[in-house]
Short mmCIF file of C-alpha atoms and ligand atoms in Angstrom, two decimals:
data_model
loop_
_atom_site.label_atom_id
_atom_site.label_comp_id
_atom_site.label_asym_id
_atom_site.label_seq_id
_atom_site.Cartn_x
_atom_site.Cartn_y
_atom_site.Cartn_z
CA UNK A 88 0.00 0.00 0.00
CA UNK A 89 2.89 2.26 0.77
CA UNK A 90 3.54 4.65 -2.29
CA UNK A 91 0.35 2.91 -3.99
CA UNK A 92 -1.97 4.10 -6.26
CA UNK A 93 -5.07 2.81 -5.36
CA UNK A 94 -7.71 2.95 -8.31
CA UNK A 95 -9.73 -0.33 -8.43
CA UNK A 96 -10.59 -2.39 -5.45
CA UNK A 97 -8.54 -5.12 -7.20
CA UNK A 98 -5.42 -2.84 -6.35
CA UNK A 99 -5.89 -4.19 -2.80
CA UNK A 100 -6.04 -7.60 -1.27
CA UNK A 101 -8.86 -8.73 1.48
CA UNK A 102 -6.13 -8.81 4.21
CA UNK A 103 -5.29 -4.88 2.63
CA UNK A 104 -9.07 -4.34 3.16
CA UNK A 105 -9.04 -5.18 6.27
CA UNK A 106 -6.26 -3.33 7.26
CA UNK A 107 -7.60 -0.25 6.08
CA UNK A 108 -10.72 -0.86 8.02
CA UNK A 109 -9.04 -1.50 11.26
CA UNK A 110 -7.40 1.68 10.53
CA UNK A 111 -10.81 3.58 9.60
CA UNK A 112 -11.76 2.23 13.28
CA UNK A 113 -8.97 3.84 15.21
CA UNK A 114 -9.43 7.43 13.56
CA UNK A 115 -12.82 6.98 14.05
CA UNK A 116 -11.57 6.26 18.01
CA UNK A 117 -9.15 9.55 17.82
CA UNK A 118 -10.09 11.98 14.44
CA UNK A 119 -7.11 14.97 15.15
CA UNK A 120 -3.86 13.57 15.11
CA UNK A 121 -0.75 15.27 13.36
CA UNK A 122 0.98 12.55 11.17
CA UNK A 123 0.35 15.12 7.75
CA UNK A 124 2.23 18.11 9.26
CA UNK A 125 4.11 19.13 5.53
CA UNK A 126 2.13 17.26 3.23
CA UNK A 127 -0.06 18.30 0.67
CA UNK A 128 -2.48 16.46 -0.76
CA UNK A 129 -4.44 17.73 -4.06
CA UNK A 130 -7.87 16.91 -5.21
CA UNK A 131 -8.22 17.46 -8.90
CA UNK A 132 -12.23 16.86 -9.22
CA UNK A 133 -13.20 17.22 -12.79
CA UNK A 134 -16.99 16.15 -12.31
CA UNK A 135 -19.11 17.39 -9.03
CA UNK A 136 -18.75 15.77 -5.60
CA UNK A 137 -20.37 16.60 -2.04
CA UNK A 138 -18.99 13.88 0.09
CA UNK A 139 -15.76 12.44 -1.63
CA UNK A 140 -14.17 15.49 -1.98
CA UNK A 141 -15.06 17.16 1.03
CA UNK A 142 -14.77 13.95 3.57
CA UNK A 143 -11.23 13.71 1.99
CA UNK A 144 -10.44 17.51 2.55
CA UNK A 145 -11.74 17.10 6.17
CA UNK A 146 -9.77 13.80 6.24
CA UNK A 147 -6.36 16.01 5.06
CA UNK A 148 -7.73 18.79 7.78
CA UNK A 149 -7.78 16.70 10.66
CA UNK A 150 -4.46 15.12 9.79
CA UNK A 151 -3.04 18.54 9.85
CA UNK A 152 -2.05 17.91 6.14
CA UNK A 153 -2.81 20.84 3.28
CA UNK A 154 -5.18 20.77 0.33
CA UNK A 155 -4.71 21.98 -2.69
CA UNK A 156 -6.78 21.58 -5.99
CA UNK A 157 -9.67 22.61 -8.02
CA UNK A 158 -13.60 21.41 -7.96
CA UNK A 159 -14.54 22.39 -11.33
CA UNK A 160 -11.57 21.78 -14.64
CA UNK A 161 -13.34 25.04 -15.67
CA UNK A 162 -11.47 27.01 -13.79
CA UNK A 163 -7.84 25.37 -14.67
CA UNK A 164 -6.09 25.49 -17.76
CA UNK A 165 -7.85 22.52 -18.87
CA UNK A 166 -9.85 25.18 -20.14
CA UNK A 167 -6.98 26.19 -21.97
CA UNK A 168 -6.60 22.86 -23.64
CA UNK A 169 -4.11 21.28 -21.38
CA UNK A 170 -4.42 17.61 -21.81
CA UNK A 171 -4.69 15.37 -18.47
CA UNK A 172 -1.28 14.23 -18.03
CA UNK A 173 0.47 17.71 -18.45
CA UNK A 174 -2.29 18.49 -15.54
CA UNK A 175 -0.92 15.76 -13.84
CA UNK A 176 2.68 15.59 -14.11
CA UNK A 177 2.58 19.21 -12.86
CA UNK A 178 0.05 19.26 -9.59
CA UNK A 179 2.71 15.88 -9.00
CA UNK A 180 5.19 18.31 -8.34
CA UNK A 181 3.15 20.44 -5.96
CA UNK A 182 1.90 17.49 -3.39
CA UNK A 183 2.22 14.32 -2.32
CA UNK A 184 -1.24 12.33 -3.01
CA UNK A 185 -3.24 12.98 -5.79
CA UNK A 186 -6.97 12.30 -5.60
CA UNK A 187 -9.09 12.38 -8.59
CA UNK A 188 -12.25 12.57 -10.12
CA UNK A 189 -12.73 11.98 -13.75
CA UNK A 190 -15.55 11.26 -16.28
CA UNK A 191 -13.75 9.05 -18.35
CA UNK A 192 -13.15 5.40 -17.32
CA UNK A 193 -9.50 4.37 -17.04
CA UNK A 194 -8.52 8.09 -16.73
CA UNK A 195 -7.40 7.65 -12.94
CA UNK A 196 -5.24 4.37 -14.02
CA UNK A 197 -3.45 6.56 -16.81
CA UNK A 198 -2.96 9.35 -14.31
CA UNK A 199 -1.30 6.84 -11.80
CA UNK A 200 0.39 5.83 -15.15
CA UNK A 201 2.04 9.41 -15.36
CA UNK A 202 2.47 10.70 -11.99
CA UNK A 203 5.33 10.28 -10.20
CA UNK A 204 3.14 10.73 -6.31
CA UNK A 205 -0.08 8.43 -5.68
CA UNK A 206 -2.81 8.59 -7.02
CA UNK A 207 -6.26 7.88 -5.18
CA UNK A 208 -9.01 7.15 -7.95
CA UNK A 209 -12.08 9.11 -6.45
CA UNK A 210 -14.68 8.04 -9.06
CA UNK A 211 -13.72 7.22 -12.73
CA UNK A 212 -16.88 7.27 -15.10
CA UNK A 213 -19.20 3.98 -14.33
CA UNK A 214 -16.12 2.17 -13.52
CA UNK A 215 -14.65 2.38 -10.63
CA UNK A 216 -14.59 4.43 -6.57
CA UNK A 217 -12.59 2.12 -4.90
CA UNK A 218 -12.48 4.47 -1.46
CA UNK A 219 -16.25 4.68 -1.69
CA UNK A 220 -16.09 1.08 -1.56
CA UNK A 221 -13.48 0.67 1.95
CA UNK A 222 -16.03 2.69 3.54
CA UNK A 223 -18.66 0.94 2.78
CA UNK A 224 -17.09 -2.29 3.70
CA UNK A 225 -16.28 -0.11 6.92
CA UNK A 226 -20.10 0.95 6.97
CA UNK A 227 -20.98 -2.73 6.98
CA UNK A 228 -18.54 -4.14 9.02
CA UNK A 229 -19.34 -1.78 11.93
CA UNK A 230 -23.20 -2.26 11.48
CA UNK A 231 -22.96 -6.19 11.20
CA UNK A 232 -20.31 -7.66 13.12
CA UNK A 233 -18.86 -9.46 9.99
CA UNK A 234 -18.60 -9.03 6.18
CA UNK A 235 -19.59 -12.72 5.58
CA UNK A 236 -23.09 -14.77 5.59
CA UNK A 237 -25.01 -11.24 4.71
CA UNK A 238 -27.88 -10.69 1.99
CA UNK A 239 -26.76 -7.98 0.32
CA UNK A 240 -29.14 -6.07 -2.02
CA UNK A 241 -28.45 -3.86 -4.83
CA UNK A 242 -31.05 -1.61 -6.11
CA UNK A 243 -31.49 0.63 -8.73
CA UNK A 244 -29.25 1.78 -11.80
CA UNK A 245 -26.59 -1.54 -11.39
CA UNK A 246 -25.63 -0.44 -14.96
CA UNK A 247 -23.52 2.16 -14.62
CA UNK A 248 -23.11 2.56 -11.17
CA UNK A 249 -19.58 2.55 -9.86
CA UNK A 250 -20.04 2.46 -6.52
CA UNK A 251 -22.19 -0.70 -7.00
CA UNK A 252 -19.29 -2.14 -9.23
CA UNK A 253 -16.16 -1.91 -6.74
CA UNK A 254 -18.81 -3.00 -4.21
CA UNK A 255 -19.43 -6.14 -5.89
CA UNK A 256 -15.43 -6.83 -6.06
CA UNK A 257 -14.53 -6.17 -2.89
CA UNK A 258 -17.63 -8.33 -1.12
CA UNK A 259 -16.97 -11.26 -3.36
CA UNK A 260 -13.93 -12.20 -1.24
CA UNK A 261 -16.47 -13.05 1.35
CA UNK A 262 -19.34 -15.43 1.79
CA UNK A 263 -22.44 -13.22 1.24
CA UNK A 264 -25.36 -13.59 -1.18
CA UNK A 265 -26.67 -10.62 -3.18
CA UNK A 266 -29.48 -9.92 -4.77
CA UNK A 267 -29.70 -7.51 -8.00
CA UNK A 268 -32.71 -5.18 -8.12
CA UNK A 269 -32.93 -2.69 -11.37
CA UNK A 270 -35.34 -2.30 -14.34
CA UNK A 271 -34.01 -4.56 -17.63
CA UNK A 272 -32.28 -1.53 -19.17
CA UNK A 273 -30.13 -1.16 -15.67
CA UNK A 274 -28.70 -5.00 -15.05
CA UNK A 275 -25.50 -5.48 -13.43
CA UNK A 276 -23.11 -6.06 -16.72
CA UNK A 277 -22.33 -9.43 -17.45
CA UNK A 278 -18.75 -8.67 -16.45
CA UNK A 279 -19.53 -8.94 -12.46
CA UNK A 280 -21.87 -11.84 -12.90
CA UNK A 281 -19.28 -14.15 -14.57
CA UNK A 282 -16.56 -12.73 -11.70
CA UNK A 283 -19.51 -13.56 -9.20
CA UNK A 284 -19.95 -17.40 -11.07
CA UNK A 285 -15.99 -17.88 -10.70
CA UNK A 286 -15.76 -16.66 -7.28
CA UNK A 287 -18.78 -19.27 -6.55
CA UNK A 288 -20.87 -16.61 -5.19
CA UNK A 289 -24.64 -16.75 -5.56
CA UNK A 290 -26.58 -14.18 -6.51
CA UNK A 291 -30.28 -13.55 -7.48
CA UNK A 292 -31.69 -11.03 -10.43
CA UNK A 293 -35.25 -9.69 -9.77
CA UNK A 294 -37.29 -6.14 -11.33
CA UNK A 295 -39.37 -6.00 -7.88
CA UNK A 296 -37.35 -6.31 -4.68
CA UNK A 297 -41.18 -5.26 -2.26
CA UNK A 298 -41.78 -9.14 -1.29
CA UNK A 299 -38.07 -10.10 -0.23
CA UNK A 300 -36.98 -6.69 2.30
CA UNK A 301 -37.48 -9.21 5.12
CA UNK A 302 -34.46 -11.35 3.73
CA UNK A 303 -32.49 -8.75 3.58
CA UNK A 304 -29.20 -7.75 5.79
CA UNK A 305 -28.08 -4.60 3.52
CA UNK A 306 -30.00 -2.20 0.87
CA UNK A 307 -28.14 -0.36 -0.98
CA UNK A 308 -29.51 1.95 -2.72
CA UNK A 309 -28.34 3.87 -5.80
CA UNK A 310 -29.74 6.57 -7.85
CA UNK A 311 -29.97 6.54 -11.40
CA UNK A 312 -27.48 8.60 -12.78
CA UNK A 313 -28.78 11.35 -15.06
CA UNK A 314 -25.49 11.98 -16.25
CA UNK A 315 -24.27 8.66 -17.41
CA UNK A 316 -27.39 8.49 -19.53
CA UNK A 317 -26.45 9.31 -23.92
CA UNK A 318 -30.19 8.81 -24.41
CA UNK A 319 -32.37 11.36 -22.18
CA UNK A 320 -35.56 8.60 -22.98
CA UNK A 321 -34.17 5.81 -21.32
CA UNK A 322 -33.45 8.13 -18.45
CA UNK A 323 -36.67 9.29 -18.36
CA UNK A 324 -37.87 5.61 -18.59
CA UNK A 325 -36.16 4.30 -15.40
CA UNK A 326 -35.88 7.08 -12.80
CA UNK A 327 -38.07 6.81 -10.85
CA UNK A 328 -38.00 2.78 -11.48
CA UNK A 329 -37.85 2.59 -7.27
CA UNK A 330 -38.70 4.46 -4.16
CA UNK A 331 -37.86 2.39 -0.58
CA UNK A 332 -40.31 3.43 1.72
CA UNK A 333 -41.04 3.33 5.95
CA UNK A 334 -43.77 1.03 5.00
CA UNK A 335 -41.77 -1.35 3.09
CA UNK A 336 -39.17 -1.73 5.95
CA UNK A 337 -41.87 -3.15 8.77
CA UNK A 338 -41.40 -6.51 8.52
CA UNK A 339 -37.12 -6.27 7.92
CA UNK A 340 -34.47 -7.81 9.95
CA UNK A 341 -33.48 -5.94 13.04
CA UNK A 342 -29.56 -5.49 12.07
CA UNK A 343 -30.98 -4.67 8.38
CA UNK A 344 -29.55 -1.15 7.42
CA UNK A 345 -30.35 1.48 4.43
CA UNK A 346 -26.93 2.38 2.67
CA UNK A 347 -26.24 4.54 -0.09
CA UNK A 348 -23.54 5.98 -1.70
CA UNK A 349 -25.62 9.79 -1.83
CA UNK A 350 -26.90 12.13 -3.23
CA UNK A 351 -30.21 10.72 -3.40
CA UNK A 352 -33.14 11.98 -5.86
CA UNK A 353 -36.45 10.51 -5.10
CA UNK A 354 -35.19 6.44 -4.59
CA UNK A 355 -35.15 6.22 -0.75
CA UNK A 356 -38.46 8.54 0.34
CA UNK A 357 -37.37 11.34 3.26
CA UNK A 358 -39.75 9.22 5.81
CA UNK A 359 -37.23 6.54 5.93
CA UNK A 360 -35.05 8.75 7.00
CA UNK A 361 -35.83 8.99 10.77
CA UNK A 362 -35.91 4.96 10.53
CA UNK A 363 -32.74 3.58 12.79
CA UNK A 364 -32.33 1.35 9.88
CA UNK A 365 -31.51 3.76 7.89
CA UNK A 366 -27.61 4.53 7.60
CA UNK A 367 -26.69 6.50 4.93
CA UNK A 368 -25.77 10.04 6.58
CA UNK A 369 -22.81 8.24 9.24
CA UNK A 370 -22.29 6.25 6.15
CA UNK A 371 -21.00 9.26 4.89
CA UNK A 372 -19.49 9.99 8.25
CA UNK A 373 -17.90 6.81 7.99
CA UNK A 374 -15.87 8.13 4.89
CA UNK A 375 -13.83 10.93 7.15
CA UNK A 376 -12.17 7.58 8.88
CA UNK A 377 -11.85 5.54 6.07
CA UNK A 378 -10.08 8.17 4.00
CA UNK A 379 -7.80 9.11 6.61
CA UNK A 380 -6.51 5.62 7.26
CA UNK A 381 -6.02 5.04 3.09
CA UNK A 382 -4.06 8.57 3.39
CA UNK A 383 -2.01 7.10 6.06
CA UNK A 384 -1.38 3.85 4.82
CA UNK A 385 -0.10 5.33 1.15
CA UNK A 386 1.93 7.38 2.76
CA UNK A 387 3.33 5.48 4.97
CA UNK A 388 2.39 7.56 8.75
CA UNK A 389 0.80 3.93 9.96
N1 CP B 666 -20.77 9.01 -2.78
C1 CP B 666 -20.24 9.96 -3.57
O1 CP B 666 -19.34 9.71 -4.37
O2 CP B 666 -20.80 11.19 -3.37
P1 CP B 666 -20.30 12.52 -4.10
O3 CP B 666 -20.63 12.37 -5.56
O4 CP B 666 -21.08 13.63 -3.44
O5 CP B 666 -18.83 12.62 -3.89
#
C-alpha cells in the first residue's frame, strides 16, 4: 500500500481491506492527530462531488495535512486545452497524493500511469470508486459484526453505477449472497456476474425487490445517474424505477440497514429517514475515517 496508487478495489487484497478498516476504526476512536504536518495532498475533481471530496479535505484537515486543488476543470487550464497528463505531471510536483475525479473510465489508471506521487481514484466514469467502496465495507462491518453470511441487495441503476461495481469486487472475497434489483435496461453487466460465477458466489436477479426486504441484511440503494445516460428517454424511462419506503421496511431484519452511496433523488423517500435502519448520513461519516486511514497507509504515517 505504501507509495500505492489505489484505483480499483482489485489494487488491494482482502487482508489490505481489512487493514484499512481496522485503521478507519482507530481514527474513528481519535479523528485529530498530526501525522500530515508538511504534506499536501491535491484533489483534482473534474466532475461534481459533495462527500468524496469534502470527507477527503476534512480527512487532510484533521491530519493537519494541506489541500490543494480545483472542484470544477473550468477554472484550470484545462480550459486552456491542457491535456490530463500535463495536468498531472505538474500538480505531481506540488503534493504528495493525488486524488481524482474523472468522467472518463480508465482516466485515474493513466494518471497513476504518469504521476510520479499516488494517485487515489475518487470516481472514474461507471467504472470504478474504490475508497467509496473501503467505507462501505467499513459501513458494513461496523453495522454487522462481519462481512460474511449477509444478503446484500443492490437496487437501482446496477448499470452504470460505480459504486455498485467496486462494491461487488470487494464483497466477493467473502461469503455473502446478493441480490440484484434494477429495471431490464439497468442490469448489473455481465462482467460482475461471470466474476460472481468464478468466485462461486450466488446471486439472485429480480425487477421487484417489495416481497423479499425481510431477507435482507443490507439495501443499498443507488440513484440513477442522469449523467451517465447518452439517451435522455431511457433516463426518463427508469428514474423513478424505485422508491424504498417506511412502509416497506416493517417486517425487515433488526440489524438490516439502508446504505447509499448519496446524493439521493427521489429512490429512498425522506420518511425513511428517521428509521434507525436507515444509515446512509454516518455512512458518509464513515468516509472521514476511512479516507484518513487510506491517506495514512499510502503514505506510509501507519
Ligand atoms: N458518494 C459519492 O461519491 O458522493 P459525491 O458524488 O457527493 O462525492
Amino acid at each position: 500500500m505504501l507509495n500505492k496508487s489505489l484505483i480499483s478495489i482489485n489494487d488491494y487484497s482482502k487482508e489490505e481491506c481489512i487493514r484499512v478498516l481496522d485503521l478507519a476504526e482507530e481514527f474513528e476512536k481519535e479523528p485529530v492527530q498530526n501525522l500530515l504536518s508538511g504534506r499536501v495532498v491535491a484533489t483534482l475533481f473534474f466532475e461534481p462531488s459533495t462527500r468524496t471530496r469534502l470527507s477527503f479535505e476534512s480527512a487532510v484537515s484533521r491530519l493537519g495535512g494541506q489541500i490543494i486543488g480545483f472542484t470544477d476543470s473550468s477554472s484550470s487550464s484545462v480550459q486552456k486545452g491542457e491535456s490530463l497528463k500535463d495536468t498531472v505531471c505538474t500538480v505531481a510536483n506540488y503534493s504528495d497524493l493525488i486524488v481524482m475525479r474523472h468522467p472518463i473510465e480508465g482516466s485515474a489508471r493513466y494518471a497513476s500511469e504518469v504521476s510520479k506521487v499516488p494517485v487515489v481514484n475518487a470516481g472514474d466514469g461507471a467504472n470504478q470508486h474504490p475508497t467509496q467502496t473501503l467505507l462501505d465495507l467499513y459501513s458494513i462491518r461496523k453495522t454487522q459484526g462481519k462481512l460474511d453470511d449477509l444478503n446484500i441487495f443492490m437496487v437501482g441503476d446496477l448499470k452504470y453505477g460505480r459504486t455498485v461495481h467496486s462494491l461487488l469486487m470487494a464483497m466477493s472475497q467473502f461469503n455473502v449472497n446478493f441480490f440484484f434489483i434494477s429495471p431490464d435496461e439497468l442490469k448489473m453487466p455481465n462482467e460482475y456476474k461471470l466474476h460472481l460465477d468464478n468466485m462461486g458466489i450466488e446471486y439472485h436477479e429480480q425487477r421487484d425487490f417489495s416481497d423479499i426486504v425481510p431477507e435482507a441484511d443490507i439495501i443499498y440503494m443507488t440513484r440513477v445517474q442522469k449523467e451517465r445516460f447518452s439517451d435522455p428517454i431511457e433516463y426518463e424511462k427508469t428514474k423513478n424505477a424505485y422508491v424504498l419506503r417506511n412502509d416497506m421496511l416493517e417486517n425487515s431484519r433488526k440489524n438490516l440497514k439502508i446504505l447509499h452511496p448519496l446524493p439521493r433523488v427521489t429512490e429512498i423517500s425522506s420518511d425513511v429517514d428517521s428509521n434507525e435502519k436507515a444509515y446512509y448520513f454516518t455512512q458518509a461519516l464513515n468516509g472521514v475515517y476511512t479516507r484518513q486511514a487510506i491517506i495514512s497507509l499510502i503514505l506510509g504515517l501507519k
